[in-house]
Amino acid sequence: MIIAIVAPVLKSLCVVDTFDTLECLDDECYNCEMKILCVGDLKSLTFDCNFLRVYSLHKLPSLVDPSMNFVGTQFMGNNAVHQVFREFCDVNDLEVSSSVVEVLFRPEISSIMPNLLKVINLEVNKTYDGLDCSSLICLLSDMPNIESLVFSDTHWTFGVNLQILPTLPVRYLQRLESIELRCFYADEDENEIHVVEFLLKNARVLKKMTVISCSALYADPRKQLEVTKKVKKLLRLPRASDCSVIEFS
């Protein structure tokens, strides 16, 4: 079955489809393809779903603000999320959840993923605690022209392997000038420190890194002391860019 959405003058569309169960696959409404046709005026398109059904996008020449969030713990293994993402290849601004990064940017499928040559501004938000460092590398390697990188709610668990990653080839992050890490938690495992260290080592033309502390830290004097220690450590990290500055708030 095919369900078509035709909206020739729509400017913003959000698809919310968050059933986290296999039982709904027996429902005819989910065992179908949904076609979205928005000719001309669509600027913002958001997917907040687990892609249990197949989506196909048509005629989106004006899209400038796409966002993808993979919700749920069960990835169905179909090509739905890949098909949608391919329609986002020609945009300048892109927002994806960490779970989308995990699904799409894996070393074993990196060869079939399109290069996002036009993406200039990227924001990665969180839907669960964890983003494997190999997925991070695959993501950044497919965006050679990225200039701005934002991690929202950065309570990540990248893993110890991030500590031993070598410096990336020059073609990676060659235009990255701005990095922002929001909600710095000052975790004891120092995963956030390793993330910052990795980015500073590879962003060769970086001008500014902004680190924003989680608001909950201000209510705990012990945490404030820990943040102070982390800040001093961050400032001592080596940088590939001689003109970069790190700002804290």
Rosetta silent file (secondary structure, phi, psi, omega in degrees, C-alpha in Angstrom):
SEQUENCE: MIIAIVAPVLKSLCVVDTFDTLECLDDECYNCEMKILCVGDLKSLTFDCNFLRVYSLHKLPSLVDPSMNFVGTQFMGNNAVHQVFREFCDVNDLEVSSSVVEVLFRPEISSIMPNLLKVINLEVNKTYDGLDCSSLICLLSDMPNIESLVFSDTHWTFGVNLQILPTLPVRYLQRLESIELRCFYADEDENEIHVVEFLLKNARVLKKMTVISCSALYADPRKQLEVTKKVKKLLRLPRASDCSVIEFS
SCORE:     score description
SCORE:     0.000 S_00000001
   1 L     0.000  142.618  179.103    0.000    0.000    0.000 S_00000001
   2 E  -118.512  128.861  174.789    1.167    3.523   -0.799 S_00000001
   3 E  -110.972  124.722 -177.081    0.172    6.587    1.204 S_00000001
   4 E  -110.907  134.857  173.463    0.840    9.914   -0.522 S_00000001
   5 E  -114.321  115.485 -179.609    1.179   13.323    1.126 S_00000001
   6 E  -114.140  117.146 -176.567    0.918   16.178   -1.376 S_00000001
   7 L  -141.227   82.073 -172.893    1.573   19.649    0.036 S_00000001
   8 L   -67.310  -21.175 -178.337    2.638   22.102   -2.673 S_00000001
   9 L  -116.433    7.817 -179.230    2.719   25.197   -0.413 S_00000001
  10 L   -68.958  136.644 -179.834    3.845   23.620    2.875 S_00000001
  11 L  -103.981  -23.997 -178.493    6.899   25.278    4.424 S_00000001
  12 E  -142.986  135.381 -179.501    7.553   22.982    7.406 S_00000001
  13 E  -138.728  130.947  175.695    6.823   19.280    7.956 S_00000001
  14 E  -122.441  121.220  178.503    7.508   17.059   10.983 S_00000001
  15 E  -100.021  113.025 -179.857    6.978   13.300   10.687 S_00000001
  16 E  -111.511  119.133 -174.737    6.473   11.730   14.134 S_00000001
  17 E  -151.946   86.169 -165.294    6.299    7.939   14.134 S_00000001
  18 L  -117.191   25.383  175.699    7.658    6.498   17.361 S_00000001
  19 L   -66.577  122.880 -177.204    6.107    3.074   17.904 S_00000001
  20 L  -107.459   60.325 -179.320    8.875    0.943   19.393 S_00000001
  21 L  -153.684  148.285  178.368    7.432   -2.498   18.791 S_00000001
  22 L   -79.272  -17.555 -176.233    7.479   -5.140   16.099 S_00000001
  23 H   -62.669  -30.865 -177.071    3.773   -5.847   16.524 S_00000001
  24 H   -69.657  -13.444  178.516    2.817   -2.788   14.524 S_00000001
  25 H   -65.402  -21.016  177.108    4.415   -4.324   11.420 S_00000001
  26 H   -78.868  -12.823  178.911    1.283   -6.445   11.082 S_00000001
  27 L   -79.049  131.860 -177.729   -0.767   -3.280   10.781 S_00000001
  28 L   -59.431  -29.511 -178.845   -1.475   -2.379    7.162 S_00000001
  29 L   -67.576  -24.101  179.714   -0.729    1.258    7.903 S_00000001
  30 L   -96.924  -26.239  178.499    2.889    0.373    8.708 S_00000001
  31 L   -86.317   63.919 -173.709    3.428   -2.233    6.033 S_00000001
  32 L  -155.874  175.908  174.243    3.388    0.434    3.358 S_00000001
  33 E  -113.328  135.377  177.623    5.326    3.159    1.622 S_00000001
  34 E  -110.125  118.982  178.839    4.693    6.812    2.386 S_00000001
  35 E   -99.362  131.927  179.658    5.414    9.258   -0.425 S_00000001
  36 E  -117.951  116.443  178.971    5.937   12.904    0.437 S_00000001
  37 E  -117.825  113.327 -179.422    5.652   15.434   -2.392 S_00000001
  38 L  -132.103   90.558 -173.152    6.265   19.054   -1.439 S_00000001
  39 L   -79.896  123.965  165.531    6.966   21.075   -4.542 S_00000001
  40 L    92.083  -59.322 -164.994    8.769   24.374   -4.219 S_00000001
  41 L  -104.081   -7.146 -175.552    8.279   25.876   -0.763 S_00000001
  42 L   -66.996  122.347 -179.496    9.289   23.268    1.845 S_00000001
  43 L  -106.709  -37.649 -174.223   12.141   24.661    3.965 S_00000001
  44 E  -123.006  128.588  179.661   12.145   22.503    7.092 S_00000001
  45 E  -134.924  121.337 -177.633   11.710   18.717    7.242 S_00000001
  46 E  -123.119  131.486  172.283   12.018   16.725   10.472 S_00000001
  47 E  -111.916  118.125  177.667   11.834   12.965   10.974 S_00000001
  48 E  -122.401   80.093 -169.397   11.298   11.907   14.578 S_00000001
  49 E  -159.355  175.517  177.475   10.667    8.197   14.158 S_00000001
  50 L  -107.241   12.219  171.712   12.079    4.673   14.089 S_00000001
  51 L    53.954   47.675  174.804   11.545    4.201   10.342 S_00000001
  52 L   -75.120  -24.792  176.123    9.356    1.121   10.567 S_00000001
  53 L  -108.510  168.827  178.674    7.775    2.094    7.263 S_00000001
  54 E   -92.130  132.413  176.679    9.424    3.150    4.004 S_00000001
  55 E  -115.243  138.971  173.495    9.462    6.861    3.177 S_00000001
  56 E  -128.854  132.645 -176.668   10.174    8.325   -0.233 S_00000001
  57 E  -108.711  141.098 -177.125   10.718   12.035   -0.783 S_00000001
  58 E  -136.946  135.738  172.239   10.085   13.812   -4.049 S_00000001
  59 L    56.597   71.077  178.559   10.823   17.298   -5.357 S_00000001
  60 L  -121.441   56.540 -174.654   12.449   19.038   -2.415 S_00000001
  61 L   -68.653  -22.909 -174.044   14.577   21.689   -4.179 S_00000001
  62 L  -102.077    6.341 -176.063   14.175   24.351   -1.487 S_00000001
  63 L   -64.786  125.387 -178.534   14.906   22.231    1.600 S_00000001
  64 L  -126.869  -13.543 -173.353   17.375   24.034    3.869 S_00000001
  65 E  -135.568   70.698  179.681   16.696   22.747    7.387 S_00000001
  66 E   -88.850  150.717  179.072   16.468   18.933    7.566 S_00000001
  67 E  -145.557  138.429  178.427   16.596   16.954   10.801 S_00000001
  68 E  -130.385  130.268  176.790   16.629   13.217   11.519 S_00000001
  69 E  -133.023  115.816  178.526   16.093   11.516   14.842 S_00000001
  70 E   -88.238  114.073 -174.798   15.990    7.716   15.028 S_00000001
  71 L  -103.010  138.555  175.997   13.743    6.839   17.978 S_00000001
  72 L   105.557  169.159 -175.993   13.638    3.472   19.695 S_00000001
  73 L  -103.692   -4.177 -175.781   15.974    0.577   20.305 S_00000001
  74 L  -113.948  107.522  174.270   14.960   -1.643   17.391 S_00000001
  75 L   -90.182  127.330 -167.845   16.400   -0.853   13.987 S_00000001
  76 L   -79.010  -11.427  176.731   14.460   -2.848   11.431 S_00000001
  77 L    83.493   -0.774  176.569   17.313   -3.431    9.003 S_00000001
  78 L   -84.677 -176.620 -175.470   15.433   -2.060    5.983 S_00000001
  79 L   -97.352   14.161 -174.161   16.665    0.784    3.821 S_00000001
  80 H   -59.399  -48.895 -177.509   14.105    3.339    4.999 S_00000001
  81 H   -67.248  -34.287  177.823   16.507    5.488    6.988 S_00000001
  82 H   -66.869  -41.965 -178.718   19.125    5.307    4.206 S_00000001
  83 H   -63.008  -42.255  178.963   16.610    6.376    1.563 S_00000001
  84 H   -65.341  -45.051 -175.776   15.521    9.396    3.550 S_00000001
  85 H   -62.536  -33.885  179.606   19.055   10.434    4.378 S_00000001
  86 H   -61.631  -26.797  178.738   20.077   10.394    0.713 S_00000001
  87 L   -74.981  -10.877 -178.446   17.569   13.169    0.093 S_00000001
  88 L   -96.052    6.487 -170.796   19.485   15.345    2.564 S_00000001
  89 L   -69.793  -22.656 -173.965   22.776   15.258    0.672 S_00000001
  90 L  -101.697   16.135 -178.413   22.443   18.662   -0.979 S_00000001
  91 L   -95.609  158.114  176.887   21.700   20.752    2.114 S_00000001
  92 L   -90.946  -33.135 -177.932   24.027   23.169    3.904 S_00000001
  93 E  -116.045  131.184 -176.311   22.587   22.734    7.406 S_00000001
  94 E  -140.725  136.373  174.823   21.908   19.314    8.902 S_00000001
  95 E  -124.352  127.328  179.377   20.781   18.073   12.317 S_00000001
  96 E  -135.257  153.732  175.284   20.921   14.378   13.222 S_00000001
  97 E   -84.473  161.277  178.320   20.598   12.392   16.427 S_00000001
  98 H   -62.341  -29.717  179.503   23.441   10.268   17.731 S_00000001
  99 H   -69.961  -34.393  174.380   21.345    7.184   16.995 S_00000001
 100 H   -64.854  -40.665  177.192   21.110    8.127   13.309 S_00000001
 101 H   -59.249  -43.374 -179.689   24.884    8.483   13.271 S_00000001
 102 H   -64.100  -37.466 -177.801   25.217    4.997   14.760 S_00000001
 103 H   -74.177  -43.241 -171.497   22.851    3.493   12.172 S_00000001
 104 H   -90.675  -37.355 -171.216   24.218    5.211    9.068 S_00000001
 105 L  -106.246   74.610  176.137   27.881    5.869    9.705 S_00000001
 106 L  -114.690  141.982 -177.254   29.400    2.481   10.426 S_00000001
 107 H   -52.838  -36.348 -175.091   32.736    1.421    8.922 S_00000001
 108 H   -71.951  -16.404  178.675   31.217   -1.669    7.306 S_00000001
 109 H  -121.141    9.820 -175.909   28.723    0.380    5.234 S_00000001
 110 H   -60.834  -29.499 -176.814   30.692    3.596    4.768 S_00000001
 111 H   -69.539  -21.479 -178.361   31.385    2.774    1.114 S_00000001
 112 H   -99.486   -4.082  178.947   27.682    2.912    0.200 S_00000001
 113 L   -85.176  138.168  179.481   26.910    6.148    2.015 S_00000001
 114 L   -71.905  148.768  174.676   26.880    9.328   -0.086 S_00000001
 115 L   -75.945  136.350 -178.998   29.371   12.079    0.656 S_00000001
 116 L   -96.109   69.784 -171.153   27.761   15.131    2.193 S_00000001
 117 L   -67.965  -24.756 -175.599   29.845   17.599    0.248 S_00000001
 118 L   -95.762   -7.038 -179.330   27.507   20.559    0.740 S_00000001
 119 L   -70.073  123.148  179.429   26.997   20.264    4.492 S_00000001
 120 L  -108.843  -39.539 -178.073   28.559   23.283    6.207 S_00000001
 121 E  -119.165  122.260 -178.364   26.814   23.297    9.589 S_00000001
 122 E  -123.377  133.727  172.586   26.199   20.049   11.482 S_00000001
 123 E  -123.025  128.331  176.550   24.443   19.505   14.807 S_00000001
 124 E  -110.358  116.714  176.967   24.459   16.124   16.548 S_00000001
 125 E  -105.521  176.248 -170.809   21.889   15.759   19.305 S_00000001
 126 L  -114.407  138.136  169.724   21.375   12.885   21.713 S_00000001
 127 L  -121.981   -8.540  174.392   18.704   10.235   22.049 S_00000001
 128 L  -162.181  165.283 -176.983   20.698    7.835   24.214 S_00000001
 129 L   -83.339  102.040  174.669   24.032    7.722   26.014 S_00000001
 130 L   150.714  131.508  172.405   26.601    6.518   23.566 S_00000001
 131 L  -150.027  110.445 -175.642   28.286    7.318   20.283 S_00000001
 132 L   -65.053  139.580 -175.631   30.987    4.969   19.061 S_00000001
 133 H   -64.407  -31.394  178.630   34.168    6.731   17.995 S_00000001
 134 H   -65.484  -34.797  176.328   34.325    4.795   14.706 S_00000001
 135 H   -68.448  -37.665  176.858   30.908    6.206   13.773 S_00000001
 136 H   -60.871  -43.894  179.566   32.141    9.687   14.619 S_00000001
 137 H   -62.771  -45.538  179.240   35.106    9.240   12.276 S_00000001
 138 H   -60.763  -41.652  179.667   32.889    7.970    9.453 S_00000001
 139 H   -60.769  -51.416 -176.463   30.524   10.898    9.913 S_00000001
 140 H   -68.224  -31.661 -179.326   33.237   13.543    9.799 S_00000001
 141 H   -71.061  -20.943  178.363   35.046   11.911    6.881 S_00000001
 142 L   -89.670    2.609 -178.339   31.908   12.211    4.746 S_00000001
 143 L  -128.403   70.433 -174.378   31.689   15.965    5.366 S_00000001
 144 L   -67.112  -18.322 -176.061   34.919   17.489    4.012 S_00000001
 145 L  -106.703   13.337 -178.821   33.497   21.016    3.844 S_00000001
 146 L   -64.790  134.253 -179.192   32.007   21.253    7.322 S_00000001
 147 L  -113.676  -26.211 -177.541   32.709   24.607    9.006 S_00000001
 148 E  -133.998  131.123 -178.200   30.583   24.419   12.165 S_00000001
 149 E  -130.012  125.371 -179.455   30.040   21.421   14.457 S_00000001
 150 E  -124.579  129.584  170.644   27.652   21.375   17.444 S_00000001
 151 E  -107.822  113.614  178.685   27.139   18.560   19.953 S_00000001
 152 L   -91.955  136.470  179.286   23.907   19.127   21.893 S_00000001
 153 L    52.409   67.054 -167.345   23.538   17.505   25.293 S_00000001
 154 L   -88.572   54.272  173.913   26.962   15.904   25.076 S_00000001
 155 L   -88.970   70.881 -172.503   26.751   13.228   27.737 S_00000001
 156 L   -93.182  160.657  171.082   28.593   10.802   25.466 S_00000001
 157 L  -128.825   77.159 -173.649   30.351    7.519   26.122 S_00000001
 158 L   -71.070  -25.915 -179.552   32.769    7.406   23.240 S_00000001
 159 L    97.228  158.868 -174.321   34.966    4.728   24.734 S_00000001
 160 H   -69.488  -20.139 -177.942   38.654    4.473   25.470 S_00000001
 161 H   -61.457  -23.476  179.588   39.586    3.885   21.825 S_00000001
 162 H   -64.289  -23.601 -179.069   39.221    7.593   21.223 S_00000001
 163 H   -69.513  -28.137 -172.769   42.365    8.121   23.292 S_00000001
 164 H  -108.930    8.307  179.005   44.570    6.224   20.852 S_00000001
 165 L   -67.711  135.442  179.341   43.141    7.394   17.532 S_00000001
 166 L   -74.767  170.879  174.450   45.858    8.840   15.295 S_00000001
 167 L   -63.998  135.909 -177.170   45.726   12.230   13.674 S_00000001
 168 L   -74.243  157.333  174.409   43.309   12.157   10.757 S_00000001
 169 L   -56.729  156.206 -174.283   44.407   12.768    7.147 S_00000001
 170 L   -59.459  -29.932 -176.582   44.535   16.411    6.102 S_00000001
 171 L   -67.158  -16.174  178.012   41.393   16.070    3.980 S_00000001
 172 L   -85.325  136.831  172.903   39.308   15.615    7.149 S_00000001
 173 L    55.689   30.280 -175.590   38.020   18.718    8.952 S_00000001
 174 L   -73.158  -11.346  178.977   40.086   20.978    6.711 S_00000001
 175 L  -122.637    5.741 -175.915   37.510   23.802    6.969 S_00000001
 176 L   -71.284  114.676 -176.369   36.164   23.303   10.484 S_00000001
 177 L  -110.248  -22.881 -174.280   36.349   26.685   12.245 S_00000001
 178 E  -135.927  131.145  176.369   33.783   26.426   15.047 S_00000001
 179 E  -130.451  134.802  178.182   32.978   23.668   17.565 S_00000001
 180 E  -130.986  125.505  174.973   30.392   23.884   20.333 S_00000001
 181 E  -112.442  112.311 -178.083   29.866   21.326   23.090 S_00000001
 182 E   -95.540  149.100  179.319   26.699   21.989   25.040 S_00000001
 183 E    58.935   61.099  175.414   25.938   20.578   28.492 S_00000001
 184 E   -72.804  121.380 -172.440   29.470   19.670   29.563 S_00000001
 185 L   -95.974  -11.100 -177.550   29.007   17.209   32.439 S_00000001
 186 L    54.851   48.486 -177.527   32.603   16.920   33.698 S_00000001
 187 L   -65.700  149.780 -179.670   32.235   13.140   33.931 S_00000001
 188 L   -67.046  -29.808 -177.913   34.716   11.139   35.963 S_00000001
 189 L   -75.577   -9.329  174.602   35.486    8.797   33.059 S_00000001
 190 L    63.852   23.622  175.243   36.808   11.791   31.073 S_00000001
 191 H   -61.060  -37.860  179.147   35.176   10.734   27.815 S_00000001
 192 H   -63.478  -38.467  177.709   34.340   14.380   27.167 S_00000001
 193 H   -60.719  -43.121 -179.400   37.997   15.307   27.624 S_00000001
 194 H   -66.425  -34.778  176.358   39.002   12.720   25.027 S_00000001
 195 H   -62.850  -48.870  179.655   36.405   14.070   22.601 S_00000001
 196 H   -61.794  -43.351  179.805   37.764   17.595   22.946 S_00000001
 197 H   -59.879  -43.289  179.769   41.336   16.340   22.645 S_00000001
 198 H   -62.840  -44.968 -178.369   40.490   14.453   19.462 S_00000001
 199 H   -68.336  -41.872  178.648   38.781   17.451   17.858 S_00000001
 200 H   -62.883  -34.108 -178.274   41.525   19.907   18.821 S_00000001
 201 H   -72.108  -23.851 -172.420   44.126   17.576   17.357 S_00000001
 202 H  -115.162  -11.781  177.927   42.366   17.333   14.001 S_00000001
 203 L   -89.762   92.056 -168.671   40.665   20.708   13.433 S_00000001
 204 L   -77.218  -19.382  178.509   43.600   22.439   11.766 S_00000001
 205 L  -117.475   21.472 -178.184   41.913   25.770   11.020 S_00000001
 206 L   -59.268  135.204  176.886   39.785   25.925   14.167 S_00000001
 207 L  -106.324  -36.732 -175.009   39.110   29.441   15.413 S_00000001
 208 E  -149.824  132.343  169.743   36.812   28.882   18.370 S_00000001
 209 E  -118.578  127.806  179.390   35.648   26.047   20.602 S_00000001
 210 E  -111.283  127.250  179.239   32.810   26.771   23.030 S_00000001
 211 E  -119.054  117.956 -176.864   32.227   24.496   26.019 S_00000001
 212 E  -109.529  120.796 -178.777   28.992   25.055   27.960 S_00000001
 213 E   -72.647  146.672  175.531   28.665   23.431   31.380 S_00000001
 214 L   -62.097  136.700 -176.383   25.488   21.589   32.325 S_00000001
 215 H   -61.167  -27.625 -178.756   23.274   23.839   34.462 S_00000001
 216 H   -66.290  -21.352 -178.226   22.975   21.138   37.147 S_00000001
 217 H   -68.172  -27.892 -175.368   26.675   21.510   37.954 S_00000001
 218 H   -70.626  -17.654 -179.142   26.193   24.972   39.426 S_00000001
 219 H   -89.413   -4.055 -176.464   24.101   23.593   42.304 S_00000001
 220 L  -123.049  106.957 -178.946   26.824   21.217   43.499 S_00000001
 221 H   -56.397  -36.552  179.264   30.023   22.781   44.947 S_00000001
 222 H   -65.221  -39.268  178.137   31.909   19.511   44.516 S_00000001
 223 H   -67.735  -36.152  178.657   30.971   19.403   40.860 S_00000001
 224 H   -61.634  -39.800  177.178   32.037   23.009   40.424 S_00000001
 225 H   -64.421  -39.684  179.133   35.484   22.100   41.703 S_00000001
 226 H   -65.614  -39.370  177.667   35.609   19.179   39.287 S_00000001
 227 H   -61.925  -42.435  178.505   34.643   21.458   36.408 S_00000001
 228 H   -58.452  -42.629  178.012   37.469   23.829   37.328 S_00000001
 229 H   -63.692  -41.993 -179.233   39.934   20.945   37.170 S_00000001
 230 H   -65.423  -40.323 -179.711   38.554   19.820   33.808 S_00000001
 231 H   -61.318  -44.981  178.774   38.768   23.327   32.385 S_00000001
 232 H   -61.174  -37.678  179.421   42.434   23.612   33.335 S_00000001
 233 H   -68.568  -40.412  178.915   43.081   20.263   31.710 S_00000001
 234 H   -61.854  -40.403 -177.934   41.270   21.268   28.528 S_00000001
 235 H   -67.307  -20.740  179.906   43.329   24.433   28.217 S_00000001
 236 L   -89.979   -5.629 -177.489   46.538   22.387   28.332 S_00000001
 237 L   -68.598  142.783  177.544   45.532   20.085   25.476 S_00000001
 238 L   -67.693  148.942 -177.830   47.594   20.356   22.273 S_00000001
 239 L  -129.244  141.033  176.839   45.944   22.061   19.309 S_00000001
 240 L   -77.434  -24.809 -179.953   46.488   21.710   15.584 S_00000001
 241 L  -101.194  124.352 -179.075   45.366   25.305   15.047 S_00000001
 242 L   -73.954  -19.466 -175.282   47.632   28.027   16.412 S_00000001
 243 L  -104.735   12.684 -177.046   44.872   30.647   16.329 S_00000001
 244 L   -82.816  150.161  175.302   42.149   28.702   18.162 S_00000001
 245 E  -128.558  151.782  176.966   40.590   29.786   21.448 S_00000001
 246 E  -117.046  123.744  179.232   38.505   27.834   23.962 S_00000001
 247 E  -112.321  139.929 -179.418   35.657   29.617   25.719 S_00000001
 248 E  -120.090  145.758  176.585   33.797   28.256   28.759 S_00000001
 249 L  -151.282    0.000    0.000   30.430   29.219   30.149 S_00000001
